[in-house]
Coordinates of C-alpha atoms in Angstrom, one line a residue:
Chain A
M135 CA 87.1 145.2 10.3
S136 CA 85.0 145.3 7.1
P137 CA 83.5 148.5 5.7
T138 CA 80.1 147.3 6.7
Q139 CA 81.2 146.7 10.3
T140 CA 82.9 150.1 10.3
S141 CA 79.8 152.0 9.2
A142 CA 77.7 150.0 11.7
L143 CA 80.1 151.0 14.5
K144 CA 79.9 154.6 13.4
R145 CA 76.1 154.5 13.5
K146 CA 76.2 152.8 16.9
N147 CA 78.7 155.5 18.2
A148 CA 76.5 158.3 16.9
L149 CA 73.4 156.9 18.5
T150 CA 75.2 156.3 21.8
A151 CA 76.4 159.9 21.8
A152 CA 72.9 161.2 21.0
I153 CA 71.4 159.2 23.9
I154 CA 74.2 160.5 26.3
V155 CA 73.6 164.1 25.3
A156 CA 69.8 163.7 25.7
V157 CA 70.2 162.3 29.2
A158 CA 72.7 165.0 30.3
A159 CA 70.5 167.7 28.8
A160 CA 67.5 166.4 30.7
I161 CA 69.4 166.4 34.0
T162 CA 70.7 169.9 33.4
A163 CA 67.3 171.2 32.5
S164 CA 65.7 169.7 35.6
M165 CA 68.4 171.1 37.8
F166 CA 67.7 174.6 36.5
A167 CA 64.0 174.2 36.7
Y168 CA 64.2 173.1 40.3
R169 CA 66.6 176.0 41.2
F170 CA 64.6 178.6 39.4
A171 CA 61.4 177.5 41.2
N172 CA 63.1 177.8 44.5
H173 CA 65.0 181.0 44.1
L174 CA 63.5 183.4 41.7
E175 CA 60.4 185.3 42.7
P176 CA 57.5 185.0 40.3
M177 CA 56.6 188.1 38.2
P178 CA 53.4 189.6 39.7
K179 CA 50.6 190.1 37.2
T180 CA 50.5 193.8 38.0
G181 CA 53.9 194.2 36.4
G182 CA 57.3 194.9 37.8
Y183 CA 59.1 192.8 40.4
A184 CA 57.9 192.0 43.9
S185 CA 61.3 192.7 45.5
P186 CA 61.4 192.9 49.3
Y187 CA 64.2 195.4 48.9
L188 CA 62.3 197.9 46.9
P189 CA 59.3 200.0 47.9
A190 CA 55.9 198.5 46.8
K191 CA 54.6 200.0 43.5
Chain B
M115 CA 103.8 161.8 11.5
A116 CA 102.0 159.5 9.1
T117 CA 98.4 160.4 9.9
T118 CA 98.1 163.8 8.4
G119 CA 100.8 164.0 5.8
K120 CA 101.6 167.5 7.1
K121 CA 104.6 168.7 9.0
G122 CA 105.3 170.8 12.0
F123 CA 102.4 172.9 13.5
L124 CA 100.0 172.0 10.7
H125 CA 100.4 168.4 11.6
Y126 CA 99.6 169.0 15.2
L127 CA 96.7 171.2 14.3
T128 CA 95.1 168.5 12.2
T129 CA 96.2 165.3 13.9
V130 CA 93.4 162.9 14.9
N131 CA 95.7 160.4 16.6
H132 CA 94.6 160.0 20.3
K133 CA 98.2 159.5 21.5
E134 CA 99.4 162.7 19.9
I135 CA 96.4 164.6 21.2
G136 CA 97.1 163.1 24.6
V137 CA 100.6 164.3 24.6
M138 CA 99.4 167.7 23.4
Y139 CA 97.0 167.9 26.3
L140 CA 99.9 167.1 28.7
M141 CA 102.2 169.8 27.1
N142 CA 99.3 172.3 27.3
S143 CA 98.8 171.4 30.9
L144 CA 102.5 171.8 31.7
V145 CA 102.6 175.3 30.3
F146 CA 99.6 176.4 32.2
F147 CA 100.8 174.6 35.3
F148 CA 103.9 176.9 35.3
I149 CA 101.8 180.0 34.6
G150 CA 99.6 179.1 37.5
G151 CA 102.7 178.3 39.6
I152 CA 104.2 181.7 39.0
M153 CA 101.0 183.3 40.1
A154 CA 101.1 181.2 43.3
L155 CA 104.7 182.4 44.0
I156 CA 103.6 186.0 43.5
I157 CA 100.8 185.4 46.1
R158 CA 103.2 183.7 48.5
T159 CA 105.9 186.4 48.0
E160 CA 103.3 189.1 49.0
L161 CA 102.3 187.0 52.0
A162 CA 105.8 186.4 53.3
A163 CA 105.4 189.3 55.7
P164 CA 102.4 191.5 56.8
G165 CA 101.8 194.7 55.0
H166 CA 101.9 195.5 51.3
Q167 CA 105.3 194.7 49.9
F168 CA 105.3 193.7 46.2
V169 CA 101.9 194.0 44.7
D170 CA 98.8 196.1 45.4
G171 CA 95.6 194.6 46.7
A172 CA 93.8 194.7 43.3
F173 CA 96.6 192.8 41.6
F174 CA 96.8 190.3 44.5
N175 CA 93.0 189.6 44.0
Q176 CA 93.6 189.0 40.3
M177 CA 96.4 186.6 41.1
T178 CA 94.3 184.6 43.6
A179 CA 91.4 184.3 41.0
M180 CA 93.7 183.5 38.1
H181 CA 95.9 181.0 40.0
A182 CA 93.0 178.9 40.9
T183 CA 91.3 179.3 37.5
F184 CA 94.5 178.2 35.6
M185 CA 95.3 175.3 37.9
I186 CA 91.8 173.9 37.8
F187 CA 90.6 174.5 34.2
F188 CA 93.9 174.6 32.3
A189 CA 96.4 172.5 34.3
I190 CA 94.9 169.7 36.4
I191 CA 91.8 168.7 34.3
P192 CA 93.7 168.8 30.9
A193 CA 96.6 166.7 32.4
L194 CA 94.1 164.0 33.4
I195 CA 92.3 164.2 30.1
G196 CA 95.6 163.9 28.4
L197 CA 96.6 160.7 30.2
G198 CA 93.1 159.4 29.6
N199 CA 93.3 160.3 25.9
Y200 CA 96.6 158.5 25.5
F201 CA 95.9 155.4 27.6
V202 CA 92.2 154.6 27.7
P203 CA 91.9 153.5 24.0
I204 CA 95.0 151.3 24.4
M205 CA 93.8 149.8 27.8
I206 CA 90.5 148.8 26.3
G207 CA 92.0 147.4 23.1
S208 CA 90.7 150.1 20.7
P209 CA 92.8 151.6 17.8
D210 CA 91.6 155.1 18.6
M211 CA 88.8 157.2 20.2
A212 CA 85.3 156.8 18.8
F213 CA 85.3 160.3 17.3
P214 CA 88.9 161.2 16.4
R215 CA 88.1 164.6 14.7
L216 CA 86.0 165.6 17.7
N217 CA 89.0 164.7 19.8
N218 CA 91.2 167.1 17.9
W219 CA 88.6 169.9 18.2
S220 CA 88.2 169.2 22.0
F221 CA 91.9 169.7 22.4
W222 CA 92.4 172.8 20.3
L223 CA 89.6 174.7 22.1
M224 CA 91.8 174.4 25.3
P225 CA 94.9 176.5 24.4
F226 CA 92.8 179.2 22.8
S227 CA 90.7 179.4 25.8
G228 CA 93.8 179.5 28.1
A229 CA 95.3 182.3 25.9
L230 CA 92.0 184.3 26.2
M231 CA 92.1 183.8 30.0
L232 CA 95.8 184.9 30.1
G233 CA 95.1 187.9 27.8
S234 CA 92.5 189.2 30.3
L235 CA 95.4 190.1 32.6
F236 CA 96.5 192.8 30.0
V237 CA 93.2 194.6 29.4
P238 CA 92.3 197.8 31.2
G239 CA 91.1 197.0 34.7
G240 CA 92.9 193.7 34.7
S241 CA 91.6 190.2 34.8
A242 CA 88.8 188.7 36.9
A243 CA 89.6 189.4 40.6
A244 CA 86.7 187.9 42.5
G245 CA 88.1 184.4 43.0
W246 CA 87.6 181.4 40.8
T247 CA 84.2 181.1 42.3
A248 CA 83.0 184.3 40.5
Y249 CA 80.3 185.0 43.1
P250 CA 78.0 187.9 42.4
P251 CA 77.6 190.7 43.5
L252 CA 81.5 190.9 43.3
T253 CA 81.3 189.9 39.7
N254 CA 78.4 192.1 38.6
A255 CA 78.9 195.1 36.4
A256 CA 79.2 197.5 39.3
Y257 CA 82.0 195.7 41.1
S258 CA 83.9 194.0 38.3
Q259 CA 84.1 196.7 35.6
G260 CA 86.2 196.2 32.5
A261 CA 86.5 193.3 30.0
G262 CA 88.5 191.0 32.3
M263 CA 85.5 189.4 33.9
D264 CA 83.8 188.9 30.5
M265 CA 86.9 187.3 29.1
W266 CA 86.9 185.0 32.1
I267 CA 83.3 184.0 31.4
L268 CA 84.0 183.4 27.7
A269 CA 87.3 181.5 28.4
V270 CA 85.5 179.2 30.9
H271 CA 82.7 178.7 28.4
I272 CA 85.2 177.5 25.7
A273 CA 87.1 175.3 28.2
G274 CA 83.7 173.9 29.2
A275 CA 82.8 173.1 25.6
S276 CA 86.1 171.4 25.2
S277 CA 85.3 169.3 28.3
I278 CA 81.8 168.3 27.2
L279 CA 83.0 167.3 23.7
G280 CA 85.8 165.2 25.3
T281 CA 83.5 163.5 27.7
I282 CA 81.1 162.4 25.0
N283 CA 84.0 160.9 23.2
F284 CA 85.3 159.1 26.3
I285 CA 82.0 157.6 27.2
V286 CA 81.2 156.4 23.6
T287 CA 84.7 155.0 23.2
I288 CA 84.6 153.0 26.4
L289 CA 81.0 151.8 25.8
N290 CA 81.4 150.8 22.2
M291 CA 85.1 150.4 21.3
R292 CA 86.3 147.7 23.7
A293 CA 88.2 144.8 22.3
P294 CA 86.5 141.4 22.0
G295 CA 86.4 139.8 25.5
M296 CA 87.0 143.1 27.3
S297 CA 83.9 143.2 29.4
M298 CA 83.3 146.2 31.6
F299 CA 84.5 144.4 34.7
K300 CA 87.7 143.4 33.0
M301 CA 88.6 147.0 32.2
P302 CA 91.6 148.5 34.1
L303 CA 90.6 150.8 36.9
F304 CA 92.0 153.8 35.2
S305 CA 89.5 153.3 32.3
W306 CA 86.7 153.0 34.9
S307 CA 87.8 156.2 36.6
I308 CA 87.8 158.1 33.3
L309 CA 84.4 156.7 32.4
I310 CA 82.9 157.8 35.7
T311 CA 84.7 161.2 35.6
A312 CA 83.4 161.8 32.0
W313 CA 79.9 161.2 33.2
L314 CA 80.4 163.7 36.1
Q315 CA 81.8 166.3 33.6
L316 CA 79.0 165.7 31.2
V317 CA 76.3 166.3 33.7
A318 CA 77.9 169.1 35.7
T319 CA 79.7 171.3 33.1
P320 CA 76.5 172.5 31.3
V321 CA 75.2 173.7 34.6
L322 CA 78.3 175.9 35.1
A323 CA 77.8 177.2 31.5
G324 CA 74.3 178.1 32.4
A325 CA 75.4 179.9 35.6
I326 CA 78.0 182.1 33.9
T327 CA 75.7 182.8 31.0
M328 CA 73.2 184.2 33.5
L329 CA 76.0 186.1 35.0
L330 CA 76.9 187.6 31.6
T331 CA 73.3 188.6 30.9
D332 CA 73.1 190.2 34.4
R333 CA 76.3 192.1 33.6
H334 CA 75.3 193.4 30.1
F335 CA 71.7 192.7 29.2
G336 CA 69.6 194.0 32.1
T337 CA 68.6 190.7 33.6
A338 CA 68.6 190.2 37.4
F339 CA 69.0 186.5 38.0
F340 CA 71.4 187.2 40.9
N341 CA 70.3 190.7 41.8
P342 CA 67.8 191.0 44.7
A343 CA 66.8 194.4 43.5
G344 CA 65.3 192.8 40.5
G345 CA 63.8 189.7 42.2
G346 CA 66.9 187.6 41.8
D347 CA 69.1 185.9 44.4
P348 CA 72.9 185.8 44.6
V349 CA 72.6 182.5 46.5
L350 CA 71.1 181.0 43.3
F351 CA 74.5 181.5 41.7
Q352 CA 76.2 179.7 44.5
H353 CA 73.8 176.8 44.2
I354 CA 74.3 176.5 40.4
F355 CA 78.0 177.2 40.6
W356 CA 78.7 174.5 43.2
F357 CA 76.5 172.0 41.4
Y358 CA 79.3 172.0 38.9
S359 CA 82.2 172.9 41.0
H360 CA 81.9 170.4 43.8
P361 CA 81.8 167.5 41.2
A362 CA 84.8 169.3 39.6
V363 CA 86.8 168.4 42.7
Y364 CA 86.0 164.7 41.9
I365 CA 86.7 165.3 38.3
M366 CA 90.2 166.2 39.4
I367 CA 90.6 163.3 41.8
L368 CA 88.8 160.3 40.5
P369 CA 91.2 159.7 37.5
V370 CA 94.0 160.0 40.0
F371 CA 92.4 157.1 42.0
G372 CA 92.6 155.2 38.7
I373 CA 96.3 156.1 38.1
V374 CA 97.5 155.1 41.6
S375 CA 95.5 151.8 41.4
E376 CA 97.5 151.0 38.2
V377 CA 100.8 152.1 39.8
F378 CA 100.2 150.2 43.0
S379 CA 99.3 147.0 41.1
V380 CA 102.3 147.2 38.7
H381 CA 105.0 148.3 41.2
A382 CA 103.8 146.0 44.0
R383 CA 103.5 143.2 41.3
K384 CA 100.0 142.2 42.5
P385 CA 96.5 142.5 41.1
V386 CA 94.5 145.3 42.6
F387 CA 92.8 144.1 45.8
G388 CA 89.0 144.2 45.7
Y389 CA 88.6 145.2 42.1
N390 CA 84.7 145.1 42.1
S391 CA 84.5 147.2 45.3
M392 CA 87.0 149.7 43.8
V393 CA 84.6 150.2 40.8
F394 CA 81.6 150.5 43.0
A395 CA 83.5 152.9 45.4
L396 CA 84.4 155.1 42.4
A397 CA 80.7 155.2 41.3
A398 CA 79.5 155.8 44.8
I399 CA 82.0 158.7 45.3
A400 CA 80.8 160.2 42.0
I401 CA 77.1 159.9 42.8
L402 CA 77.5 161.3 46.4
G403 CA 79.8 163.9 45.0
Q404 CA 77.0 165.2 42.9
L405 CA 74.6 165.6 45.8
V406 CA 76.7 167.5 48.3
W407 CA 77.3 170.8 46.6
A408 CA 75.7 173.0 49.3
H409 CA 78.3 172.0 51.9
H410 CA 80.2 175.0 50.4
M411 CA 77.4 177.2 51.5
Y412 CA 76.5 176.5 55.1
S413 CA 77.1 180.1 56.0
V414 CA 74.6 181.6 53.6
G415 CA 71.8 181.2 56.0
M416 CA 70.6 177.8 54.8
D417 CA 67.7 175.9 56.3
L418 CA 68.9 173.7 59.3
T419 CA 67.4 170.5 57.8
A420 CA 69.2 171.2 54.5
Q421 CA 72.5 171.7 56.4
L422 CA 72.0 168.4 58.2
I423 CA 71.3 166.5 55.0
F424 CA 74.3 168.0 53.2
M425 CA 76.5 167.4 56.2
M426 CA 75.6 163.7 56.5
M427 CA 75.8 163.1 52.7
T428 CA 79.3 164.7 52.7
M429 CA 80.5 162.6 55.6
L430 CA 79.1 159.5 53.8
I431 CA 81.7 160.1 51.1
A432 CA 84.4 159.0 53.6
V433 CA 83.0 155.4 53.4
P434 CA 83.7 154.6 49.7
T435 CA 86.9 156.7 50.0
G436 CA 87.9 154.5 53.0
I437 CA 87.2 151.4 51.0
K438 CA 89.6 152.6 48.3
V439 CA 92.3 153.5 50.8
F440 CA 92.1 150.1 52.5
N441 CA 92.0 148.3 49.2
W442 CA 95.2 150.1 48.1
L443 CA 96.8 149.1 51.4
A444 CA 95.7 145.5 50.8
T445 CA 97.2 145.7 47.3
L446 CA 100.5 146.7 48.8
W447 CA 100.3 144.2 51.6
G448 CA 102.6 141.2 50.8
G449 CA 103.5 142.7 47.4
S450 CA 107.0 142.7 45.9
I451 CA 107.3 146.4 46.1
R452 CA 109.7 148.4 43.9
F453 CA 110.2 151.9 45.3
T454 CA 110.4 153.6 41.9
T455 CA 109.6 157.3 41.6
A456 CA 106.1 156.4 40.3
M457 CA 105.5 154.3 43.4
L458 CA 106.9 157.0 45.8
F459 CA 104.5 159.6 44.3
A460 CA 101.7 157.1 44.7
L461 CA 102.6 156.4 48.3
G462 CA 103.0 160.1 48.9
F463 CA 99.5 160.5 47.5
L464 CA 98.1 157.8 49.7
L465 CA 99.5 159.4 52.9
L466 CA 98.9 163.1 52.1
F467 CA 95.6 162.8 50.3
T468 CA 94.2 161.0 53.3
I469 CA 95.1 164.2 55.4
G470 CA 93.2 166.3 52.8
G471 CA 90.3 163.9 53.0
L472 CA 90.2 164.1 56.8
S473 CA 90.3 167.9 56.8
G474 CA 87.4 167.6 54.4
V475 CA 85.4 165.6 57.0
V476 CA 86.2 168.3 59.5
L477 CA 84.9 171.0 57.2
A478 CA 81.8 168.9 56.3
S479 CA 80.5 169.5 59.8
A480 CA 78.3 172.6 59.6
P481 CA 79.1 174.0 63.1
V482 CA 82.8 173.7 62.5
D483 CA 82.5 175.1 59.0
Y484 CA 80.9 178.2 60.5
M485 CA 84.2 178.8 62.3
M486 CA 86.5 177.7 59.4
H487 CA 84.6 179.1 56.4
D488 CA 86.8 181.4 54.3
T489 CA 89.9 180.8 56.5
Y490 CA 93.3 179.3 55.6
Y491 CA 92.0 175.9 56.9
V492 CA 90.0 175.7 53.7
V493 CA 93.1 176.7 51.7
A494 CA 95.1 173.9 53.4
H495 CA 92.3 171.4 52.8
I496 CA 92.0 172.1 49.1
H497 CA 95.7 172.1 48.5
Y498 CA 96.1 168.8 50.2
V499 CA 93.4 167.5 47.8
F500 CA 94.7 169.2 44.6
V501 CA 98.5 169.2 45.2
T502 CA 99.2 166.1 47.2
G503 CA 96.2 164.4 45.6
S504 CA 95.8 165.4 41.9
F505 CA 99.4 166.7 41.3
F506 CA 101.1 163.7 43.0
G507 CA 98.8 161.4 41.1
I508 CA 99.7 163.1 37.8
M509 CA 103.4 162.9 38.6
S510 CA 103.0 159.2 39.5
G511 CA 101.3 158.5 36.2
L512 CA 103.9 160.5 34.3
Y513 CA 106.8 158.5 35.8
H514 CA 104.9 155.3 35.3
W515 CA 103.8 155.8 31.7
F516 CA 106.6 157.9 30.3
P517 CA 108.5 154.7 29.1
K518 CA 105.4 153.7 27.1
I519 CA 104.9 157.2 25.6
T520 CA 108.5 157.8 24.6
G521 CA 110.3 154.4 24.7
R522 CA 112.6 155.7 27.4
Y523 CA 112.5 155.7 31.2
L524 CA 112.5 159.0 33.1
S525 CA 115.7 159.3 35.1
E526 CA 115.1 157.7 38.5
R527 CA 117.9 159.6 40.1
I528 CA 116.5 163.0 39.2
G529 CA 113.0 161.6 39.9
K530 CA 113.8 160.6 43.5
I531 CA 115.4 164.1 44.2
H532 CA 112.2 165.6 42.6
F533 CA 110.0 163.4 44.8
W534 CA 111.7 164.0 48.1
L535 CA 112.1 167.8 47.7
T536 CA 108.4 168.0 46.6
F537 CA 107.2 165.8 49.5
I538 CA 109.0 167.9 52.1
S539 CA 108.3 171.3 50.6
V540 CA 104.6 170.7 50.0
N541 CA 104.1 169.9 53.7
I542 CA 106.1 172.9 54.8
T543 CA 103.9 175.0 52.5
F544 CA 100.5 173.7 53.3
F545 CA 100.5 172.0 56.7
P546 CA 101.0 175.3 58.7
M547 CA 97.9 176.7 56.8
H548 CA 95.7 174.4 59.0
F549 CA 97.0 176.3 62.0
L550 CA 96.6 179.7 60.3
G551 CA 93.0 178.8 59.6
M552 CA 92.3 177.7 63.1
M553 CA 93.9 181.0 64.3
G554 CA 91.3 182.8 62.1
M555 CA 93.4 184.1 59.2
P556 CA 91.0 184.8 56.3
R557 CA 91.8 183.6 52.8
R558 CA 92.2 185.8 49.7
I559 CA 93.8 188.8 51.5
A560 CA 97.0 190.6 50.6
D561 CA 97.7 191.9 54.2
Y562 CA 97.2 190.3 57.6
N563 CA 97.6 190.7 61.3
P564 CA 101.3 190.3 62.4
I565 CA 100.3 187.4 64.7
Y566 CA 100.2 185.2 61.6
A567 CA 103.6 186.4 60.3
D568 CA 105.9 183.4 61.3
L569 CA 103.7 180.7 59.9
N570 CA 103.2 182.7 56.7
L571 CA 106.9 183.1 56.2
L572 CA 107.3 179.3 56.7
C573 CA 104.6 178.7 54.0
T574 CA 106.3 181.1 51.6
I575 CA 109.7 179.4 52.1
G576 CA 108.1 176.0 51.4
A577 CA 106.3 177.3 48.3
M578 CA 109.5 178.7 46.9
V579 CA 111.3 175.4 47.3
F580 CA 108.2 173.5 45.9
G581 CA 108.0 175.9 42.9
F582 CA 111.6 175.7 41.9
T583 CA 111.8 171.9 42.5
Q584 CA 109.3 171.5 39.7
I585 CA 112.0 172.7 37.2
L586 CA 113.4 169.2 37.8
I587 CA 110.5 167.5 36.1
I588 CA 110.8 169.7 33.0
Y589 CA 114.5 168.9 32.9
N590 CA 113.9 165.2 33.4
V591 CA 111.3 165.0 30.7
F592 CA 113.4 166.7 28.0
Y593 CA 116.7 165.0 29.1
S594 CA 115.2 161.5 29.4
K595 CA 113.3 161.8 26.1
K596 CA 116.6 162.1 24.4
Y597 CA 119.1 160.4 26.7
G598 CA 117.0 158.2 29.0
K599 CA 117.5 154.5 29.5
K600 CA 115.7 152.6 26.7
A601 CA 112.5 150.9 27.8
P602 CA 111.2 147.5 26.5
A603 CA 107.5 147.1 25.5
N604 CA 106.5 146.0 29.0
A605 CA 108.7 148.5 30.9
W606 CA 107.5 147.5 34.4
G607 CA 106.0 144.0 34.0
G608 CA 102.4 145.2 33.9
Q609 CA 99.4 143.1 33.0
T610 CA 97.2 145.6 31.2
L611 CA 97.0 145.9 27.4
E612 CA 99.2 149.0 27.1
W613 CA 102.1 146.9 28.6
T614 CA 101.3 143.4 27.2
H615 CA 100.2 144.1 23.6
T616 CA 101.9 147.3 22.4
S617 CA 105.4 148.4 21.6
S618 CA 107.0 151.4 23.4
P619 CA 105.9 153.8 22.0
P620 CA 102.9 152.1 20.5
H621 CA 102.5 152.4 16.7
E622 CA 99.9 154.5 15.0
H623 CA 96.9 152.2 15.5
N624 CA 98.2 150.8 18.8
F625 CA 98.0 147.1 18.0
E626 CA 99.2 144.9 15.1
K627 CA 95.8 143.3 15.3
I628 CA 92.9 144.0 17.7
P629 CA 93.6 141.9 20.8
V630 CA 91.3 139.3 22.1
V631 CA 91.0 139.5 25.9
N632 CA 91.3 136.1 27.5
Q633 CA 91.9 137.1 31.1
K634 CA 89.6 135.8 33.7
H635 CA 89.9 139.0 35.7
A636 CA 91.5 142.4 35.2
Y637 CA 95.2 142.5 36.2
E638 CA 95.7 138.8 35.6
P639 CA 98.3 137.6 33.1
Y640 CA 97.4 137.2 29.4
T641 CA 98.0 133.9 27.8
N642 CA 97.8 135.2 24.2

């Protein structure tokens, strides 16, 4: 393999790794976004948490 | 030791050779396998009879948590990564991994992470004790005091980082570094299994990292992700945890599917039957495996529709798995079978893993799971998957590829004693657990109702035999490396590049020159 081929392969490898990381990060982020939307209660504007387990403020 | 110009430990610290790193992964795995095994024997000793005999309840809980943690994160996964590291570049005709320095770093994170995990046993309060699942509220600051739980979180983080870096390397290597003529559908199935596993790891592991980071901030920084008193939800942790940890089961079994495919083909002297369907079945198992995490959580009060969806998706996994089992049987059918130790472990895998798969279908049924959840039936199921599945597969691969790694065969005489003692004892240990589970014995307890005593004693006897039998593989490895029968380049008459185009052991850059693949299909003989 010539030095030009080697550096081309290195660039190709780096680009492939970057694409893979970006796709995995997008999947991870969307998973968390979906779960947060379904499980965590929104913060009420009046402050504090609207927990059903605590007396209302 | 030509790659680094250094000697001893410094050489291994700095080596970037994928074969040496592969062997280092295997040795690391062997050490932690024995540490996890000792913990298993402590658990089984305590459970030999009802009442508290040898350890107190708190230490027993630490042993159950740490046994599973060590076996999953530090023994099984690294062993499979080690075999992948050694053989994938050779199988696809590459001189090394795409990122050799990253490969070195991926490995060295692993023993430090394992040492940190082991060290947690010695801090005040002991190690994590809430199971490897680390469910809050058991793992929040109130119920898991002391540094042990924090060390568990940090160690899993480091092991996860190691996994993520390794997977990026595997994917890029397989996509970009294949030899001329080695199209994706000419790759040996082991390479396919590692590619698909790497994808699963890459997508799932960061989710686990997120879950345990949230757990850490709940413990120390006043957040309430998993605390209902602060608007959080402990079930959220279970969802995020199983989004990683169910795929983790496949991370520990898909490479084994690849290994046994290689072993069946070589030792039955036939190409793998239904190659394309094997690849698609692997991919289908991986995709379905990512979508069924909540079948671990039927009993949390999940919506009925969600239960039905997760139940049906889980049962669907039996279809691609069945395709693989039938293809393996068809590979064996009419083959010229050699009953080597590698083949015996692969056949043992085929028989016993199918039992583990069937008990999985039983547990996939939500109404049945309501009865079986957190009983010994689940323990039986998971051990038929991990021990007779992953462990048998790793042993099969070790006996199969040892001649390539060292240039010498493992002793077949010791190997067959090892196999038969393992095969018998593993069933004595884990088969009665199905009955214990159906009788209602809960898992992760140090004491139990005396009605479970006889079967528990049987399990303990089996575990002792199984545990001490594994000394044979250590002896066999070290004995055969020095005195074993010398192996030729193609030790078993295989038709993949590691057998046809490299010496035993392969030289530093694997091939004299990069091979040109002229097979029509995978597993057919080369003509160059």
